[in-house]
PDB file of C-alpha atoms in Angstrom:
ATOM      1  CA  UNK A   1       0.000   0.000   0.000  1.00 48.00           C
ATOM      2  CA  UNK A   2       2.711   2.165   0.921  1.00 50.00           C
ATOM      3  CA  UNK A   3       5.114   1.497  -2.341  1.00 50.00           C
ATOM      4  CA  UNK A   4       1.950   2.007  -4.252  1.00 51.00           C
ATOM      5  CA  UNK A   5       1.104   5.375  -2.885  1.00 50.00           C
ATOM      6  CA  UNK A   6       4.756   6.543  -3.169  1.00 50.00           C
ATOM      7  CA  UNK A   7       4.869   5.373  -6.699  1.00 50.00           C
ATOM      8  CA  UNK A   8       1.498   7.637  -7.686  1.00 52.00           C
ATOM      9  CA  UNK A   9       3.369  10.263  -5.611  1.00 53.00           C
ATOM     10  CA  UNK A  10       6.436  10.239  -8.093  1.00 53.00           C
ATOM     11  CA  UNK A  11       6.222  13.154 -10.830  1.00 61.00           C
ATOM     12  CA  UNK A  12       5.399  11.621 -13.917  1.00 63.00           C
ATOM     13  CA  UNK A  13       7.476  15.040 -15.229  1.00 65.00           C
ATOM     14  CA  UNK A  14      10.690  14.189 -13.117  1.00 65.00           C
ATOM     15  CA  UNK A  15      10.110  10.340 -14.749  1.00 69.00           C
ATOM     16  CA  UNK A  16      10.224  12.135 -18.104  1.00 70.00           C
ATOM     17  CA  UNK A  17      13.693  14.054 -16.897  1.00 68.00           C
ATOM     18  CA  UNK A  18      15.194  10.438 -16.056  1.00 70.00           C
ATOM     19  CA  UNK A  19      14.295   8.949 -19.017  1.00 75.00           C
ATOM     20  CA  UNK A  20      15.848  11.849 -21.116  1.00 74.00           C
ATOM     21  CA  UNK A  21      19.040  12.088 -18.994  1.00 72.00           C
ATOM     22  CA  UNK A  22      19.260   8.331 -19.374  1.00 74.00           C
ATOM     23  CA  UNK A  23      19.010   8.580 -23.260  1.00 81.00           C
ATOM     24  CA  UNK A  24      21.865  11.368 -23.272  1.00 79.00           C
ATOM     25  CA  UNK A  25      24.072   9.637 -20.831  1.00 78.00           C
ATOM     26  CA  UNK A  26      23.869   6.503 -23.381  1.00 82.00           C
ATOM     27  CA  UNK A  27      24.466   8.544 -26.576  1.00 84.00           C
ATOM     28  CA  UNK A  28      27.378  10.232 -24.655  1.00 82.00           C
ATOM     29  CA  UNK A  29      29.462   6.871 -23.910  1.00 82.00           C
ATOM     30  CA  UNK A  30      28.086   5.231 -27.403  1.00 84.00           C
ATOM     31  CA  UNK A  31      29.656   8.396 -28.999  1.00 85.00           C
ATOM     32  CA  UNK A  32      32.633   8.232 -27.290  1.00 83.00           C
ATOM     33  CA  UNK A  33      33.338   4.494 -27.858  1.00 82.00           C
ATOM     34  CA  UNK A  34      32.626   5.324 -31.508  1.00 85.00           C
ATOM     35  CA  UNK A  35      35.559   8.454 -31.295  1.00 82.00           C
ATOM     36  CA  UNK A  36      37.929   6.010 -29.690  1.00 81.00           C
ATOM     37  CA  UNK A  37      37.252   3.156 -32.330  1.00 84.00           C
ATOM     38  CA  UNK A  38      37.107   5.296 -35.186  1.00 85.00           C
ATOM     39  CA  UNK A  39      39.990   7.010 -33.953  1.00 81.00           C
ATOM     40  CA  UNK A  40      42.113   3.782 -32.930  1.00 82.00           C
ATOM     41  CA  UNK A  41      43.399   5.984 -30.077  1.00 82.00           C
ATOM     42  CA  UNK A  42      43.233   3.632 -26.770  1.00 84.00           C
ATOM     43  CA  UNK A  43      42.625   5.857 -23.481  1.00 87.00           C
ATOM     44  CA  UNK A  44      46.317   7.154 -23.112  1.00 89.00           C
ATOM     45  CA  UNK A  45      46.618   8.211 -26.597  1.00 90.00           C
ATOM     46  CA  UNK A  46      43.206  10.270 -26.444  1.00 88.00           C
ATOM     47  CA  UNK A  47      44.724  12.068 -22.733  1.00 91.00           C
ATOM     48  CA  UNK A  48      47.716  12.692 -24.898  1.00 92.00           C
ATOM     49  CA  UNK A  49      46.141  14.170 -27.465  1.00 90.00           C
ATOM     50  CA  UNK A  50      44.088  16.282 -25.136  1.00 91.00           C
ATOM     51  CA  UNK A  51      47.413  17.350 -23.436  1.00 94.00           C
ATOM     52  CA  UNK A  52      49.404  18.353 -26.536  1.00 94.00           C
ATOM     53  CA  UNK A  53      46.192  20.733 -27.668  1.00 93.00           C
ATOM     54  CA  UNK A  54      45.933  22.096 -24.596  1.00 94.00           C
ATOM     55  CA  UNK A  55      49.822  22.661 -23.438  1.00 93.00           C
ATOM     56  CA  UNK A  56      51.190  26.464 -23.063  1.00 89.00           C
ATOM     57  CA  UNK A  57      47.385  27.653 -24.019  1.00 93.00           C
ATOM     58  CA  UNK A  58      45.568  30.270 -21.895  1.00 93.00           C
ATOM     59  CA  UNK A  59      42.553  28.013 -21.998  1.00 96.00           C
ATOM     60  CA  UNK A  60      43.896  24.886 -20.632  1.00 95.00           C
ATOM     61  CA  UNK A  61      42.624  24.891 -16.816  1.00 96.00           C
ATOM     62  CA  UNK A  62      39.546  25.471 -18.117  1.00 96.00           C
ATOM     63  CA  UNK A  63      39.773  22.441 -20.792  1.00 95.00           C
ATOM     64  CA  UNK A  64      41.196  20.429 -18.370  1.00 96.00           C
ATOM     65  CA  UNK A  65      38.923  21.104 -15.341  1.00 95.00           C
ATOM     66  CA  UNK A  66      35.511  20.713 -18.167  1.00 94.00           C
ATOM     67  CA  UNK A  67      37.136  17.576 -19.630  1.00 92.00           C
ATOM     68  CA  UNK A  68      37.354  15.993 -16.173  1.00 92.00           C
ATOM     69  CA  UNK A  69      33.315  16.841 -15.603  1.00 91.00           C
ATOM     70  CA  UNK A  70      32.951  14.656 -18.047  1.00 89.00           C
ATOM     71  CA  UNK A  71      35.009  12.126 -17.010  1.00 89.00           C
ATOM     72  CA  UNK A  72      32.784  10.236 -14.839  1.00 85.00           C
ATOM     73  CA  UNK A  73      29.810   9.884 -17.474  1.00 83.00           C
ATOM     74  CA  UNK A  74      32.198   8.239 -20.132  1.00 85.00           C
ATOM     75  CA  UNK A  75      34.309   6.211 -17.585  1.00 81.00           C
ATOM     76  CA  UNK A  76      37.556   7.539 -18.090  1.00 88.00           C
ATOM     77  CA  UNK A  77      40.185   6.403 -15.765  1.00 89.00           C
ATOM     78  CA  UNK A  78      40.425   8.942 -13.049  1.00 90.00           C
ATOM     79  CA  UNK A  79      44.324   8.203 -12.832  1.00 92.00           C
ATOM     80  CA  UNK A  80      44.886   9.496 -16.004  1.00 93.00           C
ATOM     81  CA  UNK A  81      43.497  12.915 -15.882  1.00 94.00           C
ATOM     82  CA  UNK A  82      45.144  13.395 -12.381  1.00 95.00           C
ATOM     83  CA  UNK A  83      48.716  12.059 -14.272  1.00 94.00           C
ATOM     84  CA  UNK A  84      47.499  14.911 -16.975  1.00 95.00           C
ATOM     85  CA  UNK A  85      47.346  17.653 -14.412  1.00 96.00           C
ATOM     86  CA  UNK A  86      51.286  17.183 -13.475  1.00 95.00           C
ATOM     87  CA  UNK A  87      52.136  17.016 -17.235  1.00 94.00           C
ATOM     88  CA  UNK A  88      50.434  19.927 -18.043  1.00 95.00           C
ATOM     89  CA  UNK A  89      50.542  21.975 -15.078  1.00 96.00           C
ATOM     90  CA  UNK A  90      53.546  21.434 -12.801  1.00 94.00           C
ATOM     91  CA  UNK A  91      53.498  19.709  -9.102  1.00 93.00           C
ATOM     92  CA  UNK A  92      51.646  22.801  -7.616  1.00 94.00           C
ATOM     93  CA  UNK A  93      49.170  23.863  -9.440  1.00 96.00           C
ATOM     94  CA  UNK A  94      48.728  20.610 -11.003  1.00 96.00           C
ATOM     95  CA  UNK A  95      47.483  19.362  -7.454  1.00 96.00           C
ATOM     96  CA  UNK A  96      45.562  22.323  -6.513  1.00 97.00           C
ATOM     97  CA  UNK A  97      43.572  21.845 -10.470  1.00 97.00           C
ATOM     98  CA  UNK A  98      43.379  18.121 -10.389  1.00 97.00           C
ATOM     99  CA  UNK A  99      42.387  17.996  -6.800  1.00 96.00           C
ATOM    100  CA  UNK A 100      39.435  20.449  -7.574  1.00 96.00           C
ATOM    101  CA  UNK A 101      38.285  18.883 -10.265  1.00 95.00           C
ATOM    102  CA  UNK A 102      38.152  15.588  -8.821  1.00 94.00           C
ATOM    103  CA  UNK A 103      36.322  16.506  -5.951  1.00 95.00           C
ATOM    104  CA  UNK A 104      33.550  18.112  -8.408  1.00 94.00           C
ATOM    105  CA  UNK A 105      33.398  15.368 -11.014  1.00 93.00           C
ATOM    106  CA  UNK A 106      33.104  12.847  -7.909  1.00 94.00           C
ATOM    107  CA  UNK A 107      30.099  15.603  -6.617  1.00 93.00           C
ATOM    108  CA  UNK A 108      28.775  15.010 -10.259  1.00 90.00           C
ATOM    109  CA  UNK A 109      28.838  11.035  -9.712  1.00 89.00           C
ATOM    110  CA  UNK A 110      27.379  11.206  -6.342  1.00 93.00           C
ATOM    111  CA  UNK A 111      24.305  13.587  -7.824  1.00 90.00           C
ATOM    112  CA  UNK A 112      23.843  11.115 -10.898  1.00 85.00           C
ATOM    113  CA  UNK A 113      23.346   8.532  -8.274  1.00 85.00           C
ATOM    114  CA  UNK A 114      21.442   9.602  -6.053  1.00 85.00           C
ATOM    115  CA  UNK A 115      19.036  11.196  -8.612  1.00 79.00           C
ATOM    116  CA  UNK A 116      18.123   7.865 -10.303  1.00 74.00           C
ATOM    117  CA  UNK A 117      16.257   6.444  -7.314  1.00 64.00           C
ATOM    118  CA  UNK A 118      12.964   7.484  -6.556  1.00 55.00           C
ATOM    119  CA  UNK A 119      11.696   8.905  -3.113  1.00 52.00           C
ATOM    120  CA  UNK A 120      10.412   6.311  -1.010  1.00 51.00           C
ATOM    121  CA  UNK A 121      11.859   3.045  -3.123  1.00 52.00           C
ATOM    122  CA  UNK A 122      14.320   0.644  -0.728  1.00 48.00           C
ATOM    123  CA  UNK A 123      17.858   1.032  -1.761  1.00 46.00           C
ATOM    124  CA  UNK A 124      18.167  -2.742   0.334  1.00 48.00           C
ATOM    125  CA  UNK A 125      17.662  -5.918  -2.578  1.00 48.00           C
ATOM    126  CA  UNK A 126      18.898  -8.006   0.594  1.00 50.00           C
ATOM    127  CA  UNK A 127      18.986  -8.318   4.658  1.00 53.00           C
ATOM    128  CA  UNK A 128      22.413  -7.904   3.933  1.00 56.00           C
ATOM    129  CA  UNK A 129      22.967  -4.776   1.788  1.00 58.00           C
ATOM    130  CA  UNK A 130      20.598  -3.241   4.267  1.00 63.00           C
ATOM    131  CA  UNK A 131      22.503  -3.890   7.292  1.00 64.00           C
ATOM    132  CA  UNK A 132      25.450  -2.577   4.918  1.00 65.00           C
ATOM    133  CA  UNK A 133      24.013   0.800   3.593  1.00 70.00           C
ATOM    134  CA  UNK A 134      22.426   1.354   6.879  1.00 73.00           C
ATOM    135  CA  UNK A 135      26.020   1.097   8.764  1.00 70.00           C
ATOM    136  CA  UNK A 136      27.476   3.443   5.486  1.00 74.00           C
ATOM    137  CA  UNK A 137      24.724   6.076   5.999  1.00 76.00           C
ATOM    138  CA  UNK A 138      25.227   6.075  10.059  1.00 77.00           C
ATOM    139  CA  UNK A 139      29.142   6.199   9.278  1.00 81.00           C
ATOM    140  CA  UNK A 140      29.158   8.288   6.189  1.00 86.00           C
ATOM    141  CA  UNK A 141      32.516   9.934   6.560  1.00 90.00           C
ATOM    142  CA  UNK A 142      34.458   7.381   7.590  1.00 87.00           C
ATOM    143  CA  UNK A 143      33.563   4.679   5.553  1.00 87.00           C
ATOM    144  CA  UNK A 144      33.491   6.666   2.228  1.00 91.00           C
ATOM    145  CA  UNK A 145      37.162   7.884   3.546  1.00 90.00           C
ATOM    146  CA  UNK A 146      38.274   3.918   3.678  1.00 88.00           C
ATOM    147  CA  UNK A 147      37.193   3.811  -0.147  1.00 89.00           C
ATOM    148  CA  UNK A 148      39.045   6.482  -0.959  1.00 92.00           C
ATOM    149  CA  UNK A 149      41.896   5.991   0.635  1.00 90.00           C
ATOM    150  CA  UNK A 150      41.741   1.892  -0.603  1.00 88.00           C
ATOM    151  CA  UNK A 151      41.534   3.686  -4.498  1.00 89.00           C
ATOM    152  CA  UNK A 152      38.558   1.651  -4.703  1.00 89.00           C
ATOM    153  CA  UNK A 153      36.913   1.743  -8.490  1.00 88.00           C
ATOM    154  CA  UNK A 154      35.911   5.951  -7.926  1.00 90.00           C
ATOM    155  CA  UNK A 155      33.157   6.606  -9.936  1.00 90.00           C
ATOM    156  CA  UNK A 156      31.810   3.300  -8.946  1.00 89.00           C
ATOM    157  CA  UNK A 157      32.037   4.740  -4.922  1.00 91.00           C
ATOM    158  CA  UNK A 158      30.604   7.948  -6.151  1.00 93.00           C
ATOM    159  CA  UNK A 159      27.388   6.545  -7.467  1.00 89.00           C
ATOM    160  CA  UNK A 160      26.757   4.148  -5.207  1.00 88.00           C
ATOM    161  CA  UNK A 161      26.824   6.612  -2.406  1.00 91.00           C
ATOM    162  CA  UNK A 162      23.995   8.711  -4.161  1.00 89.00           C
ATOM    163  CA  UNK A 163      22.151   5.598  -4.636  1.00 86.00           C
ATOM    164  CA  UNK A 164      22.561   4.567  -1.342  1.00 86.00           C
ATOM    165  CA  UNK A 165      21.905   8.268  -0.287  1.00 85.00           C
ATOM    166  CA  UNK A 166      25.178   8.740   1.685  1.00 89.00           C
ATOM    167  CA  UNK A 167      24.746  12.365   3.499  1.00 89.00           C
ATOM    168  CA  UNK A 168      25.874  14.885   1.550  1.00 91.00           C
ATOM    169  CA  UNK A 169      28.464  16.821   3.558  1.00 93.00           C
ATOM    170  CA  UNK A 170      30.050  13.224   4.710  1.00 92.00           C
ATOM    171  CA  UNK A 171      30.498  12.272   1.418  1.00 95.00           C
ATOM    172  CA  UNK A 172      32.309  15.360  -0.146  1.00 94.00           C
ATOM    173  CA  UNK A 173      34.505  16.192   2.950  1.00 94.00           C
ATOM    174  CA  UNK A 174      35.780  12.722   3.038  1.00 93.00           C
ATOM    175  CA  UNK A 175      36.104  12.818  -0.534  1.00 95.00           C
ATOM    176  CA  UNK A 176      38.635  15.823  -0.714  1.00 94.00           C
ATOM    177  CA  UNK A 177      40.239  14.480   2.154  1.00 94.00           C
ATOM    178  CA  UNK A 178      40.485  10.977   1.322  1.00 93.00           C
ATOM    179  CA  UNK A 179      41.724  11.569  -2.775  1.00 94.00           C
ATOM    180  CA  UNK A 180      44.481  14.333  -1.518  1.00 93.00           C
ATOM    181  CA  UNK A 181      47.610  11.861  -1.108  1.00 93.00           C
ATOM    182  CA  UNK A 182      46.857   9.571  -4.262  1.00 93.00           C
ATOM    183  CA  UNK A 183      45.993  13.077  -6.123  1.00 95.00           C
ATOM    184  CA  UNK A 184      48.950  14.756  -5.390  1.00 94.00           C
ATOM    185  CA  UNK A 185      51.055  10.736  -5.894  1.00 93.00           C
ATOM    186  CA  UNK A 186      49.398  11.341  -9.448  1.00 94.00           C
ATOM    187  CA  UNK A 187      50.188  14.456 -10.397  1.00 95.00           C
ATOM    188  CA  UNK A 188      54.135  14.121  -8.898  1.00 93.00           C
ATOM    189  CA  UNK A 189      54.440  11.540 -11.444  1.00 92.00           C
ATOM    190  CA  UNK A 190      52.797  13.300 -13.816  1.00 92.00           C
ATOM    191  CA  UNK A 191      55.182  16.833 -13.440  1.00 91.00           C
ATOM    192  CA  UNK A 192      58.449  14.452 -13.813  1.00 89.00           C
ATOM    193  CA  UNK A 193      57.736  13.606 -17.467  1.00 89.00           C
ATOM    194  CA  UNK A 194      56.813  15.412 -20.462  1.00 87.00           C
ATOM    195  CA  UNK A 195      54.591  12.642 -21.747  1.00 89.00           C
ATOM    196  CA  UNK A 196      52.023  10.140 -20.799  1.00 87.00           C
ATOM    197  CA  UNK A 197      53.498   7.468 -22.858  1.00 79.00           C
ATOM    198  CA  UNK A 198      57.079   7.804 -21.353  1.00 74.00           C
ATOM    199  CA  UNK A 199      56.198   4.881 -19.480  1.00 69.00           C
ATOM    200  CA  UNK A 200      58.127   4.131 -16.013  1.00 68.00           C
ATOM    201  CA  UNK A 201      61.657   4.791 -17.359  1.00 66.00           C
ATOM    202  CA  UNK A 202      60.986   8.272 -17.528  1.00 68.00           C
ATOM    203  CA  UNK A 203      59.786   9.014 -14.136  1.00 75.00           C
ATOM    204  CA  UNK A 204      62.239  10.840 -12.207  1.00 76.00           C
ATOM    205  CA  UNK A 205      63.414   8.403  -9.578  1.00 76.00           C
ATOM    206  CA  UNK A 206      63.092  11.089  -6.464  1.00 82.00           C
ATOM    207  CA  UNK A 207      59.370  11.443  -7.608  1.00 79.00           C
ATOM    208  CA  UNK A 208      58.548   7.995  -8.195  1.00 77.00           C
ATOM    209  CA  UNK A 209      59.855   7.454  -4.661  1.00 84.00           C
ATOM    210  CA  UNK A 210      57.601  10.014  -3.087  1.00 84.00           C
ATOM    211  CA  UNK A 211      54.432   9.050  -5.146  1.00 83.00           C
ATOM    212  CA  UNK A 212      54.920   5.310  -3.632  1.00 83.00           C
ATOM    213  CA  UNK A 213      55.419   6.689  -0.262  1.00 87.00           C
ATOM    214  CA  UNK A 214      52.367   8.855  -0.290  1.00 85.00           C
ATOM    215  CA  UNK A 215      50.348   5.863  -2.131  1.00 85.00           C
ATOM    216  CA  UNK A 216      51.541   3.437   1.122  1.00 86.00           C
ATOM    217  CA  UNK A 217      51.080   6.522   3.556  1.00 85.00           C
ATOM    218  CA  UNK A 218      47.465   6.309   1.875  1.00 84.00           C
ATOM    219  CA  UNK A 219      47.080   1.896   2.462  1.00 81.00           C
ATOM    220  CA  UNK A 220      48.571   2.625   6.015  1.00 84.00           C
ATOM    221  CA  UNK A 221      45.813   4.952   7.159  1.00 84.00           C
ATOM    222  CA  UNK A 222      43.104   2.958   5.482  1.00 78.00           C
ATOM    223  CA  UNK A 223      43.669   0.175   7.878  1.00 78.00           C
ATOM    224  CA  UNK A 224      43.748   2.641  10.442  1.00 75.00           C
ATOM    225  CA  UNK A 225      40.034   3.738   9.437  1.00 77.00           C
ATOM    226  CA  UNK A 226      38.657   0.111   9.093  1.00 73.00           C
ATOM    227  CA  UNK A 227      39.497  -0.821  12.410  1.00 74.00           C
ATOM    228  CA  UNK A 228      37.176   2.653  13.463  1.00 68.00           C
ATOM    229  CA  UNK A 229      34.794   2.079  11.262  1.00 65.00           C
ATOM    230  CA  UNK A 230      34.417  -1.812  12.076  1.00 64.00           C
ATOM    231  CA  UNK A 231      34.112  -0.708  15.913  1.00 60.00           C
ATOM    232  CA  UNK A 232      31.704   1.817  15.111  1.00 53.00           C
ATOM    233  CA  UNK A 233      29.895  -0.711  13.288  1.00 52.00           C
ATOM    234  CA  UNK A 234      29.738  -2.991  15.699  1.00 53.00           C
ATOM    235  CA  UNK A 235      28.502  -0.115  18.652  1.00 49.00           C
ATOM    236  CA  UNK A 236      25.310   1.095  15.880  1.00 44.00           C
ATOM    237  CA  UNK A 237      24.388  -2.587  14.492  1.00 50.00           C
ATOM    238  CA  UNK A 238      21.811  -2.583  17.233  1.00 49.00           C
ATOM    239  CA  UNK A 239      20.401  -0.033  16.404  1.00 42.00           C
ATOM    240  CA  UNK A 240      20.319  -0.696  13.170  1.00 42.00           C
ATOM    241  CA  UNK A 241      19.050  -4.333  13.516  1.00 46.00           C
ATOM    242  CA  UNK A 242      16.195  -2.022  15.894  1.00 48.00           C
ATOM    243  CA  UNK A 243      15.214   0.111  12.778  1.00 46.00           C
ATOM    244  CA  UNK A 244      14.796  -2.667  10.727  1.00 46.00           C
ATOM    245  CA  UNK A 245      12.507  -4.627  12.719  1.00 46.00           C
ATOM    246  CA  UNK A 246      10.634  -1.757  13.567  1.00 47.00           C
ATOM    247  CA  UNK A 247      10.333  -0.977  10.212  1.00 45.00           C
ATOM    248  CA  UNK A 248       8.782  -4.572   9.128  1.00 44.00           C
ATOM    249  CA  UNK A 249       6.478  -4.097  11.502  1.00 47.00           C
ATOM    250  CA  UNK A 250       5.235  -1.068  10.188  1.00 45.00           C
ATOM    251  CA  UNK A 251       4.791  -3.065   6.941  1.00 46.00           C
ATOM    252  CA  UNK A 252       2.766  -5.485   9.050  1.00 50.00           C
TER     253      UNK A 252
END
C-alpha cells in the first residue's frame, strides 16, 4: 500500500527528466566508444592528445577542469586525468587543479546517483545490503574515507553513495580528504615527465619514490580507518538491527 502510494506520488514530469538524462548519458558513452574506435586511439593516446592541444594555451585549466566533468559519465580512468594535471601543469598547481576537479566530477557522480532512485523506493535488494548501507549512511565519513583511501573503483564509490543516499556533507569532505595523497602521488608523477606514454623509465626516480610513499602513507591509514569504522559498526548494528525490525512491523 505504501510502495503504491509513493509510486502515484512520483512526478510523472521528473520520470520524463530520467528517461531523457538516461538517453543522453547513453548517446554520450556510445559516442565516445565510436571516437575512440574510429579514432584507434586507446585511453592514453586520447589524454595525450588532449594534453598536446591544450599545453602552453591560456585556456587549458579550463579544458582540463571541463574535460574531467565529463570524465565520470564516459568512464575515463580517473588516474589518467590526475597524471594529466602534473604534465600539463607542474606539481603545484597541477594538485591544486586536479584535486578540484576531482572533488567536483566525484560531486557530479554522487548527484547522478542519487538522482536515479525514486523517493520512497528501498535502496536494500537483501537483509544484507541493508545492514550494509544502513552502517554506510550512520558512518558516512568514515567509511566513504576507507574507499578512498583503498583507491577503490571511484566513480563506482561515487554513485553508489547517491544511490545509497550517503549524506551529503560526509560524502564530499571525506572525498577531498580521502583523494588528496593519491591526487597529489598522481600528479608528482605526472610533473616528472613530459609525456604520458614515457612509461616508467621516464619518471624521475626522487618522484617515483615520493608518489609510492604517499600511495603506502594512503594503504597505512586505510587500515587505520577500518578498524574505526568496524568498531563503530559494531557499537550502531543494534540499532540498526532495531530500525529494521521496527520498520517490518510497520509493513505489518
Amino acid at each position: 500500500m505504501t510502495e503504491s502510494v509513493a509510486a502515484d506520488r512520483f512526478p510523472k514530469r521528473r520520470w520524463g527528466r530520467l528517461a531523457f538524462a538516461g538517453v543522453a548519458w547513453v548517446a554520450l558513452v556510445a559516442g565516445w566508444v565510436a571516437y575512440q574506435r574510429s579514432s584507434g586511439l586507446g585511453q592514453i593516446d586520447t589524454a595525450q592528445r588532449l594534453i598536446d592541444t591544450a599545453r602552453g594555451n591560456w585556456w587549458a585549466i579550463g579544458a582540463y577542469m571541463a574535460v574531467s566533468l565529463i570524465r565520470p559519465l564516459v568512464l575515463f580512468p580517473a588516474t589518467i586525468v590526475a597524471v594529466a594535471a602534473g604534465i600539463l601543469f607542474g606539481p603545484v598547481v597541477g594538485v591544486v587543479v586536479a584535486a578540484g576537479s576531482a572533488n567536483a566530477s566525484a560531486f557530479i557522480g554522487y548527484s547522478v546517483g542519487r538522482n536515479l532512485r525514486r523517493p520512497g523506493e528501498s535502496a536494500e535488494v537483501s537483509s544484507r545490503l541493508g545492514v550494509w548501507a544502513s552502517r554506510l549512511r550512520a558512518n558516512s565519513f568514515e567509511t566513504v574515507l576507507l574507499t578512498r583511501l583503498l583507491f577503490l573503483p571511484y566513480d563506482l564509490v561515487n554513485y553508489g553513495c547517491g544511490l545509497l543516499r550517503v549524506r551529503r556533507v560526509p560524502f564530499v569532505a571525506a572525498t577531498a580528504i580521502g583523494t588528496l595523497p593519491g591526487t597529489v602521488a598522481f600528479v608528482l608523477v605526472g610533473s616528472s615527465v613530459t609525456r604520458l606514454d614515457d612509461g616508467i623509465d621516464g619518471i624521475d626516480s626522487g618522484i617515483l619514490t615520493a608518489s609510492i610513499v604517499l600511495i603506502l602513507f594512503s594503504l597505512a591509514t586505510s587500515r587505520f580507518v577500518k578498524r574505526r569504522t568496524s568498531r563503530v559498526a559494531g557499537e550502531i548494528e543494534p540499532f540498526v538491527a532495531g530500525d529494521q525490525a521496527q520498520s517490518a512491523n510497520a509493513r505489518e
